[in-house]
Amino acid sequence: MGAQPSIRRGIRGWLDERVALGPFVKAIFLRHMPVGLNWWYSLGSACLLVLGLQVVTGILMALSYAPTPEYAYDSVRYITYELPFGWFVRGLHHWGASAMVVLVLLHLISVFIMGAYKYPREAVWMVGVGLFLITLGFSLTGYLLPWDQKAYWATTVVTNVLGTVPVVGDELAQLVRGGTALGIVTLTRFYAIHTMILPLTIGILALAHVALVVYHGVSVPPGLWHRGVGKPGAPAPEPAPASYQERYAAFKAHGPRFWPGIIAEDLRVGLVVFLILVGLTVFVGVPLDERADPTDTAYIPRPEWYFMAIFESLKFFPGYLEWVGAVLIPGLLVLLLFLVPFLSRGEERRPFRRPLGMATLAVILLGLAGLTARAYMLAPPAEVTEYGVVLTSKQLRGRQLVQQEGCRSCHVIAGEADAKEGEQVKGPLLDGIGERMTAADVHLFMERPKVFNPEAEMSPLIPLLTHEDVDAITQYLLTLPGEALLAKGGTDERAARP
Ligand code: HEC
């Protein structure tokens, strides 16, 4: 027993002589923190912890992911449905990406409200804004990697919008896509950016950010800072005319050390975040759409929720001006964000005494929230389920055509017909048609009924509709279960797919 401390001392001595970790350990773990910190101060470290989680889960997925249009989708399917715990790793990475955006935003907002970007922390703020942008870059590039419909069409929208930028638009879109259309080069490029360029940049910036935070120390909460350190209950002293450094040192002198109290608090917040991510992964799961189909122009693209505001703002601009909403305004907002420490230089840090800053923040946040809400309210539902089958965009288009073309005046489709009271339905029941006809026959019949059946009464759908339309209708009709299934309560085995 008595030998242990000396062994530890021996190891520490050995290390100290060779690696000299002492000063680092002291500077990071044994540094004094100012008094009065609360859990808002743990948001930064929560970002760091989620970043760590993204790195680990990202590397695990990279071991099984193939960044080519032929195999990307299948490899993601494999990760999600076959690889042991693949769904868990992918789920954590998926929800971790959202968590990262939320935490970085909350951290940024709380730092803004507390005026913690002011002297001497201007550089910490600016590096932080850089980290925020890189986080969004990760989302944008990561979104394409599963190469499903959602990925493909959302990225198409993004690159098309880039193309509307005046003068350099075409070149810009070409550069991002690596060609005129989304394809193998785009995927390779996004993958390289997502797994090499951005991780390297975020690593360097995060290190700089943390080093600067350690160097300057964490800011004192604004109320306390202006009141000054005094014994609780004693009359609040006027801000002493001391220099910033002297005042800050006084707060530190009374404060706790980072280890173990503060770090425990940080880890607690990190643990809560982690448990929320596990909950989302287990109970909500992780989406994987149909494989990307570049010919499916009926697909309605949807960006990730944190890009919804930008996406929605595009609707206020005519097509050729889309870049104003997508590039110019966000660009100006980012510039504004970078310049915050120089636009607001006063010593006042209490939010209630900075009405201009708080009003600006409120306007921007309300604007973003309003646009996001509008996007969700006006957007068509992301998926329509009929008889337990989630319809693809093509099938949805078919469903819409069946409605438009008045097929129900002669047919019962999905259990419904439009024939007038007392009138006979002229055509056969189309529910369950897949059980008696092949897709090719259904398609052929609708195109030219007489070729298929010389006695047919139904008029041909071509040339009124295109071949693609007829294909969409066929695909839709084939999802409809027959009467028997409907009577049973209408689920069929196709619904059982994950
Ligand atoms: C004017 C009435 C009428 C309308 C409108 C009509 N159909 Fe028909 N349809 C028929 C009749 C009658 C048949 C049976 C074969 C025949 O006599 O042509 C038929 C047969 C079919 C068949 C083959 C089914 C089988 O069992 O052989 C399909 C598929 C079909 N219709 C789809 C459609 C679709 C889709 C629309 C809408 C775009 C549509 N029909 C509109 C009357 C109509």
Coordinates of C-alpha atoms and ligand atoms in Angstrom, one line a residue:
M1 CA 0.0 0.0 0.0
G2 CA 2.6 2.4 1.0
A3 CA 4.5 1.8 -2.2
Q4 CA 1.8 3.2 -4.4
P5 CA 2.3 6.9 -4.0
S6 CA 6.0 6.5 -4.6
I7 CA 5.3 4.5 -7.8
R8 CA 3.0 7.2 -9.0
R9 CA 5.6 9.8 -8.1
G10 CA 8.1 7.8 -9.9
I11 CA 6.1 7.7 -13.1
R12 CA 5.2 11.3 -12.9
G13 CA 8.9 12.2 -12.3
W14 CA 9.9 10.1 -15.3
L15 CA 7.3 11.7 -17.5
D16 CA 8.0 15.2 -16.2
E17 CA 11.6 14.9 -17.2
R18 CA 10.9 13.6 -20.6
V19 CA 7.6 15.0 -21.8
A20 CA 7.1 17.9 -19.5
L21 CA 3.4 17.6 -19.4
G22 CA 3.3 19.4 -16.1
P23 CA 2.8 23.0 -17.4
F24 CA 0.1 21.9 -19.8
V25 CA -1.8 20.0 -17.1
K26 CA -1.5 23.0 -14.8
A27 CA -2.6 25.5 -17.4
I28 CA -5.6 23.5 -18.5
F29 CA -6.9 21.5 -15.5
L30 CA -5.6 23.5 -12.5
R31 CA -6.4 27.0 -13.9
H32 CA -8.7 29.1 -11.8
M33 CA -12.1 30.0 -13.1
P34 CA -13.9 33.2 -12.2
V35 CA -16.7 33.0 -9.7
G36 CA -20.4 32.9 -10.7
L37 CA -20.3 30.5 -13.6
N38 CA -23.5 28.6 -14.6
W39 CA -24.4 25.9 -17.0
W40 CA -24.6 28.3 -20.0
Y41 CA -20.8 28.2 -19.7
S42 CA -20.9 24.4 -20.5
L43 CA -22.3 24.9 -24.0
G44 CA -18.9 25.4 -25.5
S45 CA -17.5 22.2 -24.1
A46 CA -20.7 20.4 -25.1
C47 CA -19.9 21.5 -28.7
L48 CA -16.4 20.1 -28.3
L49 CA -17.8 16.8 -26.9
V50 CA -20.3 16.4 -29.8
L51 CA -17.5 17.2 -32.2
G52 CA -15.5 14.3 -30.7
L53 CA -18.6 12.1 -31.1
Q54 CA -18.8 13.1 -34.8
V55 CA -15.2 12.3 -35.3
V56 CA -15.5 8.8 -33.8
T57 CA -18.8 7.9 -35.5
G58 CA -17.6 9.4 -38.7
I59 CA -14.4 7.3 -38.8
L60 CA -16.4 4.2 -38.0
M61 CA -18.7 4.9 -40.9
A62 CA -15.9 5.7 -43.3
L63 CA -14.7 2.1 -42.7
S64 CA -17.7 0.8 -44.5
Y65 CA -18.8 3.7 -46.8
A66 CA -18.0 3.8 -50.6
P67 CA -18.0 7.4 -52.0
T68 CA -19.2 6.6 -55.6
P69 CA -22.7 6.9 -57.0
E70 CA -22.9 3.2 -57.7
Y71 CA -22.1 2.0 -54.2
A72 CA -22.7 4.9 -51.8
Y73 CA -26.4 4.2 -51.3
D74 CA -25.8 0.5 -50.9
S75 CA -23.0 1.0 -48.5
V76 CA -25.2 3.3 -46.4
R77 CA -28.0 0.7 -46.5
Y78 CA -25.5 -1.9 -45.4
I79 CA -24.3 0.3 -42.5
T80 CA -27.9 1.0 -41.5
Y81 CA -29.5 -2.4 -41.8
E82 CA -26.8 -5.1 -41.8
L83 CA -23.7 -3.9 -40.0
P84 CA -24.0 -4.7 -36.3
F85 CA -24.7 -1.5 -34.5
G86 CA -24.3 0.3 -37.8
W87 CA -27.7 1.9 -37.3
F88 CA -26.6 3.2 -33.9
V89 CA -23.4 4.7 -35.2
R90 CA -25.1 6.3 -38.2
G91 CA -28.0 7.5 -36.0
L92 CA -25.6 9.2 -33.5
H93 CA -23.8 10.8 -36.4
H94 CA -27.0 12.0 -38.0
W95 CA -28.5 13.4 -34.8
G96 CA -25.1 14.6 -33.7
A97 CA -25.0 16.8 -36.7
S98 CA -28.2 18.5 -35.7
A99 CA -27.1 18.7 -32.1
M100 CA -23.9 20.4 -33.2
V101 CA -25.8 23.1 -35.1
V102 CA -28.1 23.7 -32.1
L103 CA -25.3 23.8 -29.6
V104 CA -23.1 26.0 -31.7
L105 CA -26.0 28.4 -32.2
L106 CA -26.9 28.4 -28.5
H107 CA -23.3 29.0 -27.6
L108 CA -23.0 31.8 -30.0
I109 CA -26.3 33.4 -28.8
S110 CA -25.4 33.1 -25.1
V111 CA -21.9 34.6 -25.8
F112 CA -23.6 37.4 -27.6
I113 CA -26.2 38.1 -24.9
M114 CA -23.5 38.1 -22.2
G115 CA -21.3 40.4 -24.2
A116 CA -18.5 37.9 -23.7
Y117 CA -17.1 38.8 -27.2
K118 CA -15.9 42.2 -25.8
Y119 CA -12.3 43.1 -24.9
P120 CA -10.1 41.0 -24.8
R121 CA -12.0 38.2 -26.4
E122 CA -12.6 39.6 -29.9
A123 CA -10.4 37.0 -31.6
V124 CA -12.1 34.1 -29.6
W125 CA -15.4 35.3 -31.1
M126 CA -14.1 35.6 -34.6
V127 CA -12.6 32.1 -34.5
G128 CA -15.9 30.9 -33.1
V129 CA -17.9 32.4 -36.0
G130 CA -15.5 30.4 -38.3
L131 CA -16.3 27.3 -36.4
F132 CA -20.0 28.0 -36.9
L133 CA -19.5 28.2 -40.6
I134 CA -17.5 25.0 -40.7
T135 CA -20.3 23.3 -38.8
L136 CA -22.8 24.3 -41.5
G137 CA -20.3 23.2 -44.2
F138 CA -20.2 19.8 -42.6
S139 CA -23.9 19.5 -42.8
L140 CA -24.1 20.7 -46.4
T141 CA -21.5 18.2 -47.6
G142 CA -22.6 15.3 -45.3
Y143 CA -26.2 15.6 -46.6
L144 CA -25.2 14.3 -50.0
L145 CA -23.2 11.3 -48.9
P146 CA -26.1 8.7 -48.5
W147 CA -26.8 9.4 -52.2
D148 CA -30.6 9.0 -51.7
Q149 CA -33.3 11.0 -53.3
K150 CA -33.3 13.6 -50.6
A151 CA -29.5 14.0 -50.8
Y152 CA -29.4 14.2 -54.5
W153 CA -32.2 16.7 -55.0
A154 CA -31.4 19.0 -52.1
T155 CA -27.8 19.3 -53.4
T156 CA -29.1 19.9 -56.9
V157 CA -31.1 22.9 -55.5
V158 CA -28.0 24.2 -53.7
T159 CA -25.8 24.0 -56.7
N160 CA -28.5 25.5 -59.0
V161 CA -28.8 28.4 -56.7
L162 CA -25.1 29.0 -56.8
G163 CA -25.4 29.0 -60.6
T164 CA -27.7 32.2 -60.3
V165 CA -24.9 34.3 -58.8
P166 CA -24.1 37.0 -61.4
V167 CA -20.9 36.7 -63.5
V168 CA -19.2 33.8 -61.7
G169 CA -22.3 31.7 -61.1
D170 CA -21.8 29.1 -63.7
E171 CA -18.1 28.6 -62.8
L172 CA -19.0 28.4 -59.1
A173 CA -21.7 25.8 -59.7
Q174 CA -19.3 23.9 -61.9
L175 CA -16.6 24.0 -59.4
V176 CA -18.8 22.6 -56.6
R177 CA -20.3 20.0 -58.8
G178 CA -17.2 19.1 -60.7
G179 CA -19.1 19.2 -63.9
T180 CA -22.4 20.3 -65.4
A181 CA -24.5 17.8 -63.4
L182 CA -24.3 16.1 -60.1
G183 CA -22.3 12.9 -60.4
I184 CA -19.3 11.0 -59.4
V185 CA -17.0 14.0 -59.2
T186 CA -19.5 15.8 -57.0
L187 CA -19.7 13.0 -54.6
T188 CA -16.0 12.5 -54.5
R189 CA -15.5 16.2 -54.0
F190 CA -18.1 16.4 -51.2
Y191 CA -16.6 13.4 -49.5
A192 CA -13.1 14.8 -49.6
I193 CA -14.3 18.1 -48.2
H194 CA -16.4 16.4 -45.5
T195 CA -13.7 14.0 -44.3
M196 CA -10.5 15.8 -45.0
I197 CA -10.7 19.6 -45.6
L198 CA -13.3 20.4 -43.0
P199 CA -12.1 18.1 -40.2
L200 CA -8.6 19.6 -40.6
T201 CA -9.9 23.1 -40.5
I202 CA -12.2 22.5 -37.6
G203 CA -9.4 20.8 -35.7
I204 CA -7.1 23.8 -36.2
L205 CA -9.8 26.4 -35.4
A206 CA -11.1 24.5 -32.4
L207 CA -7.6 24.2 -31.0
A208 CA -7.1 27.9 -31.5
H209 CA -10.5 28.7 -29.9
V210 CA -9.9 26.5 -26.9
A211 CA -6.3 27.8 -26.5
L212 CA -7.5 31.4 -26.6
V213 CA -10.2 30.6 -24.0
V214 CA -7.7 29.1 -21.7
Y215 CA -5.4 32.0 -22.3
H216 CA -8.0 34.7 -21.6
G217 CA -10.0 32.8 -19.1
V218 CA -13.7 32.4 -19.2
S219 CA -15.7 35.7 -19.0
V220 CA -17.3 36.7 -15.7
P221 CA -21.2 36.8 -15.9
P222 CA -22.1 40.3 -16.9
G223 CA -24.1 41.3 -13.8
L224 CA -21.4 40.2 -11.5
W225 CA -18.7 41.8 -13.6
H226 CA -20.3 45.2 -13.3
R227 CA -21.1 44.8 -9.6
G228 CA -17.6 43.7 -8.8
V229 CA -16.4 41.0 -6.3
G230 CA -17.5 41.8 -2.9
K231 CA -18.7 39.8 0.1
P232 CA -22.2 38.7 -0.4
G233 CA -24.6 41.0 1.4
A234 CA -22.1 43.8 1.5
P235 CA -23.0 47.1 -0.3
A236 CA -22.1 46.6 -4.0
P237 CA -18.9 48.5 -4.7
E238 CA -18.7 50.9 -7.6
P239 CA -16.7 49.4 -10.5
A240 CA -13.2 50.0 -9.3
P241 CA -11.1 52.1 -11.7
A242 CA -8.7 49.1 -12.0
S243 CA -7.5 47.8 -15.3
Y244 CA -9.3 45.0 -16.9
Q245 CA -6.6 42.5 -16.0
E246 CA -6.6 43.5 -12.3
R247 CA -10.4 43.2 -12.1
Y248 CA -10.4 39.9 -13.8
A249 CA -7.7 38.6 -11.5
A250 CA -9.8 39.5 -8.5
F251 CA -12.7 37.4 -9.8
K252 CA -10.4 34.5 -10.5
A253 CA -8.8 34.7 -7.0
H254 CA -12.2 33.8 -5.5
G255 CA -13.1 31.2 -8.1
P256 CA -12.9 27.4 -8.3
R257 CA -10.4 25.4 -10.3
F258 CA -11.3 23.8 -13.6
W259 CA -10.5 20.4 -12.2
P260 CA -12.6 18.8 -10.7
G261 CA -15.7 20.9 -10.2
I262 CA -16.1 22.7 -13.5
I263 CA -15.0 19.8 -15.7
A264 CA -17.6 17.6 -13.9
E265 CA -20.3 20.2 -14.7
D266 CA -19.2 20.2 -18.3
L267 CA -19.2 16.4 -18.5
R268 CA -22.7 16.4 -16.9
V269 CA -24.1 18.6 -19.6
G270 CA -22.2 16.6 -22.3
L271 CA -23.8 13.4 -20.8
V272 CA -27.3 14.8 -21.0
V273 CA -26.7 15.8 -24.7
F274 CA -25.3 12.3 -25.4
L275 CA -28.4 10.6 -23.8
I276 CA -30.7 12.8 -25.9
L277 CA -28.8 11.7 -29.0
V278 CA -29.1 8.0 -28.0
G279 CA -32.8 8.5 -27.4
L280 CA -33.4 10.1 -30.8
T281 CA -31.4 7.4 -32.5
V282 CA -33.3 4.6 -30.8
F283 CA -36.8 6.0 -30.8
V284 CA -36.8 8.2 -34.0
G285 CA -34.1 6.4 -36.0
V286 CA -32.3 7.6 -39.0
P287 CA -33.9 8.3 -42.4
L288 CA -32.8 6.7 -45.7
D289 CA -34.8 7.7 -48.7
E290 CA -35.0 5.8 -52.0
R291 CA -31.8 5.6 -54.0
A292 CA -31.1 8.8 -55.9
D293 CA -32.9 8.8 -59.3
P294 CA -31.6 11.7 -61.5
T295 CA -34.5 11.2 -63.9
D296 CA -37.2 11.7 -61.2
T297 CA -37.9 15.3 -61.7
A298 CA -41.1 15.0 -59.7
Y299 CA -39.2 14.7 -56.5
I300 CA -39.7 17.6 -54.1
P301 CA -36.4 18.4 -52.4
R302 CA -36.2 19.3 -48.8
P303 CA -33.1 20.6 -47.1
E304 CA -32.2 19.9 -43.5
W305 CA -34.2 21.9 -41.0
Y306 CA -31.5 24.4 -40.3
F307 CA -31.3 25.4 -43.9
M308 CA -35.1 25.8 -44.2
A309 CA -35.0 29.5 -43.5
I310 CA -32.6 30.2 -46.4
F311 CA -34.6 27.8 -48.6
E312 CA -37.8 29.6 -47.8
S313 CA -36.3 33.1 -48.4
L314 CA -35.6 32.1 -52.0
K315 CA -39.4 32.2 -52.6
F316 CA -39.3 35.9 -52.2
F317 CA -37.0 36.4 -55.1
P318 CA -37.5 35.7 -58.8
G319 CA -35.4 32.9 -60.2
Y320 CA -32.5 35.0 -61.5
L321 CA -32.2 36.8 -58.1
E322 CA -32.2 33.7 -56.0
W323 CA -28.6 34.3 -55.2
V324 CA -29.6 37.4 -53.2
G325 CA -31.5 35.3 -50.7
A326 CA -29.2 32.3 -50.8
V327 CA -25.8 34.0 -51.0
L328 CA -25.8 37.7 -50.6
I329 CA -28.0 38.1 -47.5
P330 CA -26.5 35.2 -45.6
G331 CA -23.1 36.5 -46.6
L332 CA -23.8 39.9 -45.2
L333 CA -25.2 38.4 -42.0
V334 CA -22.0 36.4 -41.6
L335 CA -19.9 39.5 -42.2
L336 CA -22.0 41.3 -39.5
L337 CA -21.4 38.4 -37.2
F338 CA -17.7 38.5 -37.7
L339 CA -17.7 42.3 -37.1
V340 CA -19.8 42.2 -33.9
P341 CA -16.9 42.9 -31.5
F342 CA -16.0 46.0 -33.6
L343 CA -19.5 47.2 -34.0
S344 CA -20.2 46.9 -30.3
R345 CA -17.2 48.2 -28.4
G346 CA -18.6 49.7 -25.3
E347 CA -17.7 48.3 -21.9
E348 CA -21.3 47.6 -21.0
R349 CA -21.9 43.9 -21.0
R350 CA -25.3 43.6 -19.3
P351 CA -27.9 42.7 -21.9
F352 CA -30.6 45.1 -20.6
R353 CA -28.3 48.0 -21.1
R354 CA -27.5 47.1 -24.7
P355 CA -30.9 47.6 -26.3
L356 CA -29.7 48.0 -29.9
G357 CA -27.7 44.7 -29.8
M358 CA -30.6 42.8 -28.2
A359 CA -33.1 44.2 -30.6
T360 CA -31.0 43.2 -33.6
L361 CA -30.6 39.7 -32.2
A362 CA -34.3 39.5 -31.6
V363 CA -35.2 40.7 -35.2
I364 CA -32.7 38.2 -36.7
L365 CA -33.9 35.2 -34.6
L366 CA -37.6 36.0 -35.2
G367 CA -36.9 36.4 -38.9
L368 CA -35.2 33.0 -39.1
A369 CA -37.8 31.3 -36.9
G370 CA -40.7 32.8 -39.0
L371 CA -39.1 31.7 -42.3
T372 CA -38.5 28.2 -40.9
A373 CA -42.1 27.9 -39.6
R374 CA -43.4 29.2 -42.9
A375 CA -41.4 26.7 -44.8
Y376 CA -42.8 23.8 -42.8
M377 CA -46.4 25.1 -43.0
L378 CA -46.4 25.5 -46.7
A379 CA -44.3 22.5 -47.6
P380 CA -46.1 19.5 -49.0
P381 CA -45.9 16.5 -46.6
A382 CA -42.6 14.8 -46.8
E383 CA -44.1 11.4 -47.2
V384 CA -47.6 10.0 -48.0
T385 CA -48.4 6.6 -46.7
E386 CA -51.2 4.7 -48.3
Y387 CA -52.2 1.2 -47.2
G388 CA -49.0 1.0 -45.2
V389 CA -46.8 1.8 -48.2
V390 CA -44.7 5.0 -48.2
L391 CA -45.2 6.3 -51.8
T392 CA -42.2 7.3 -53.8
S393 CA -42.2 10.7 -55.6
K394 CA -43.0 8.9 -58.8
Q395 CA -45.9 7.1 -57.2
L396 CA -47.1 10.3 -55.7
R397 CA -47.1 11.9 -59.2
G398 CA -49.1 8.9 -60.4
R399 CA -51.6 9.4 -57.6
Q400 CA -52.0 13.0 -58.5
L401 CA -52.5 12.2 -62.2
V402 CA -55.2 9.6 -61.4
Q403 CA -57.0 12.4 -59.5
Q404 CA -56.6 15.0 -62.3
E405 CA -57.5 12.8 -65.2
G406 CA -60.8 11.7 -63.8
C407 CA -60.0 8.0 -63.8
R408 CA -62.4 7.6 -60.9
S409 CA -65.4 8.5 -63.1
C410 CA -65.1 4.9 -64.5
H411 CA -62.9 3.1 -61.9
V412 CA -62.8 2.3 -58.3
I413 CA -59.3 3.3 -57.2
A414 CA -58.1 3.0 -53.7
G415 CA -61.6 2.1 -52.7
E416 CA -63.1 5.3 -54.1
A417 CA -65.0 6.2 -57.3
D418 CA -66.6 9.5 -58.5
A419 CA -69.5 7.9 -60.4
K420 CA -72.7 9.7 -59.8
E421 CA -75.4 8.3 -57.5
G422 CA -77.1 5.2 -59.1
E423 CA -74.6 5.2 -62.0
Q424 CA -72.7 2.0 -62.7
V425 CA -68.9 2.2 -62.6
K426 CA -67.9 1.4 -66.2
G427 CA -64.4 0.1 -65.7
P428 CA -62.9 -2.7 -63.7
L429 CA -61.7 -2.3 -60.1
L430 CA -58.1 -1.2 -60.2
D431 CA -57.3 -2.1 -56.6
G432 CA -55.1 -5.2 -56.5
I433 CA -54.4 -4.9 -60.2
G434 CA -50.8 -5.9 -59.5
E435 CA -52.1 -9.3 -58.5
R436 CA -53.6 -10.0 -62.0
M437 CA -51.4 -8.0 -64.4
T438 CA -47.8 -7.2 -64.8
A439 CA -46.5 -3.7 -64.7
A440 CA -45.7 -3.9 -68.4
D441 CA -49.2 -4.9 -69.3
V442 CA -50.8 -2.2 -67.2
H443 CA -48.5 0.3 -68.8
L444 CA -49.2 -1.0 -72.3
F445 CA -52.9 -1.1 -71.8
M446 CA -53.2 2.5 -70.7
E447 CA -51.0 3.7 -73.5
R448 CA -53.1 2.0 -76.2
P449 CA -56.0 -0.1 -74.9
K450 CA -57.0 -1.3 -78.4
V451 CA -53.6 -2.8 -79.1
F452 CA -53.9 -4.8 -75.9
N453 CA -57.6 -5.6 -76.2
P454 CA -59.4 -4.8 -79.5
E455 CA -62.7 -4.5 -77.6
A456 CA -61.4 -2.0 -75.1
E457 CA -63.7 1.0 -74.5
M458 CA -61.2 3.1 -72.5
S459 CA -59.5 5.9 -74.5
P460 CA -55.7 5.8 -74.8
L461 CA -53.7 8.0 -72.4
I462 CA -51.1 8.7 -75.1
P463 CA -50.7 11.3 -76.5
L464 CA -52.7 13.2 -73.8
L465 CA -50.1 12.2 -71.2
T466 CA -46.4 11.4 -71.6
H467 CA -44.8 8.0 -71.3
E468 CA -43.3 9.2 -68.0
D469 CA -46.8 10.1 -66.7
V470 CA -48.1 6.7 -67.7
D471 CA -45.2 5.1 -66.0
A472 CA -46.0 7.1 -62.8
I473 CA -49.6 6.0 -62.9
T474 CA -48.6 2.4 -63.4
Q475 CA -46.2 2.5 -60.5
Y476 CA -49.0 4.1 -58.3
L477 CA -51.7 1.6 -59.3
L478 CA -49.4 -1.3 -58.5
T479 CA -49.1 -0.2 -54.9
L480 CA -52.9 -0.6 -54.4
P481 CA -53.8 -3.8 -52.6
G482 CA -56.8 -5.8 -53.7
E483 CA -60.2 -5.9 -52.0
A484 CA -59.4 -8.7 -49.7
L485 CA -56.4 -6.9 -48.3
L486 CA -58.5 -3.7 -47.9
A487 CA -61.2 -5.5 -46.1
K488 CA -58.6 -7.0 -43.7
G489 CA -57.6 -3.5 -42.6
G490 CA -55.3 -2.8 -45.5
T491 CA -51.7 -3.5 -44.8
D492 CA -49.6 -5.6 -47.0
E493 CA -46.1 -7.1 -46.7
R494 CA -44.5 -4.2 -48.5
A495 CA -45.2 -2.1 -45.4
A496 CA -42.9 -4.3 -43.4
R497 CA -39.8 -2.9 -44.9
P498 CA -37.7 -0.9 -42.5
Ligands
HEC1 C1 -64.7 6.4 -69.7 C2 -64.4 5.5 -68.6 C3 -63.0 5.3 -68.2 C4 -62.1 6.2 -67.8 C5 -62.3 7.7 -67.7 C6 -60.9 5.5 -67.5 N1 -61.0 4.2 -67.8 FE1 -59.7 2.7 -67.5 N2 -60.9 1.4 -68.2 C7 -62.2 1.6 -68.6 C8 -62.8 0.4 -69.0 C9 -64.3 0.2 -69.5 C10 -61.9 -0.6 -68.9 C11 -62.0 -2.1 -69.2 C12 -61.3 -2.4 -70.5 C13 -62.0 -1.7 -71.6 O1 -63.2 -2.0 -71.9 O2 -61.4 -0.7 -72.1 C14 -60.7 0.0 -68.4 C15 -59.5 -0.6 -68.1 C16 -58.4 0.0 -67.5 C17 -57.2 -0.7 -67.1 C18 -57.0 -2.2 -67.3 C19 -57.6 -2.9 -66.2 C20 -57.9 -4.4 -66.5 O3 -58.3 -5.0 -65.5 O4 -57.8 -4.8 -67.6 C21 -56.4 0.2 -66.5 C22 -55.1 -0.1 -65.9 C23 -57.1 1.4 -66.5 N3 -58.3 1.3 -67.1 C24 -56.6 2.6 -66.0 C25 -57.2 3.8 -66.1 C26 -56.6 5.1 -65.7 C27 -55.3 5.2 -64.9 C28 -57.5 6.0 -66.0 C29 -57.3 7.5 -65.8 C30 -56.2 8.1 -66.4 C31 -58.6 5.4 -66.6 N4 -58.4 4.1 -66.7 C32 -59.7 6.1 -67.0 C33 -62.9 2.8 -68.5 C34 -62.3 4.0 -68.2

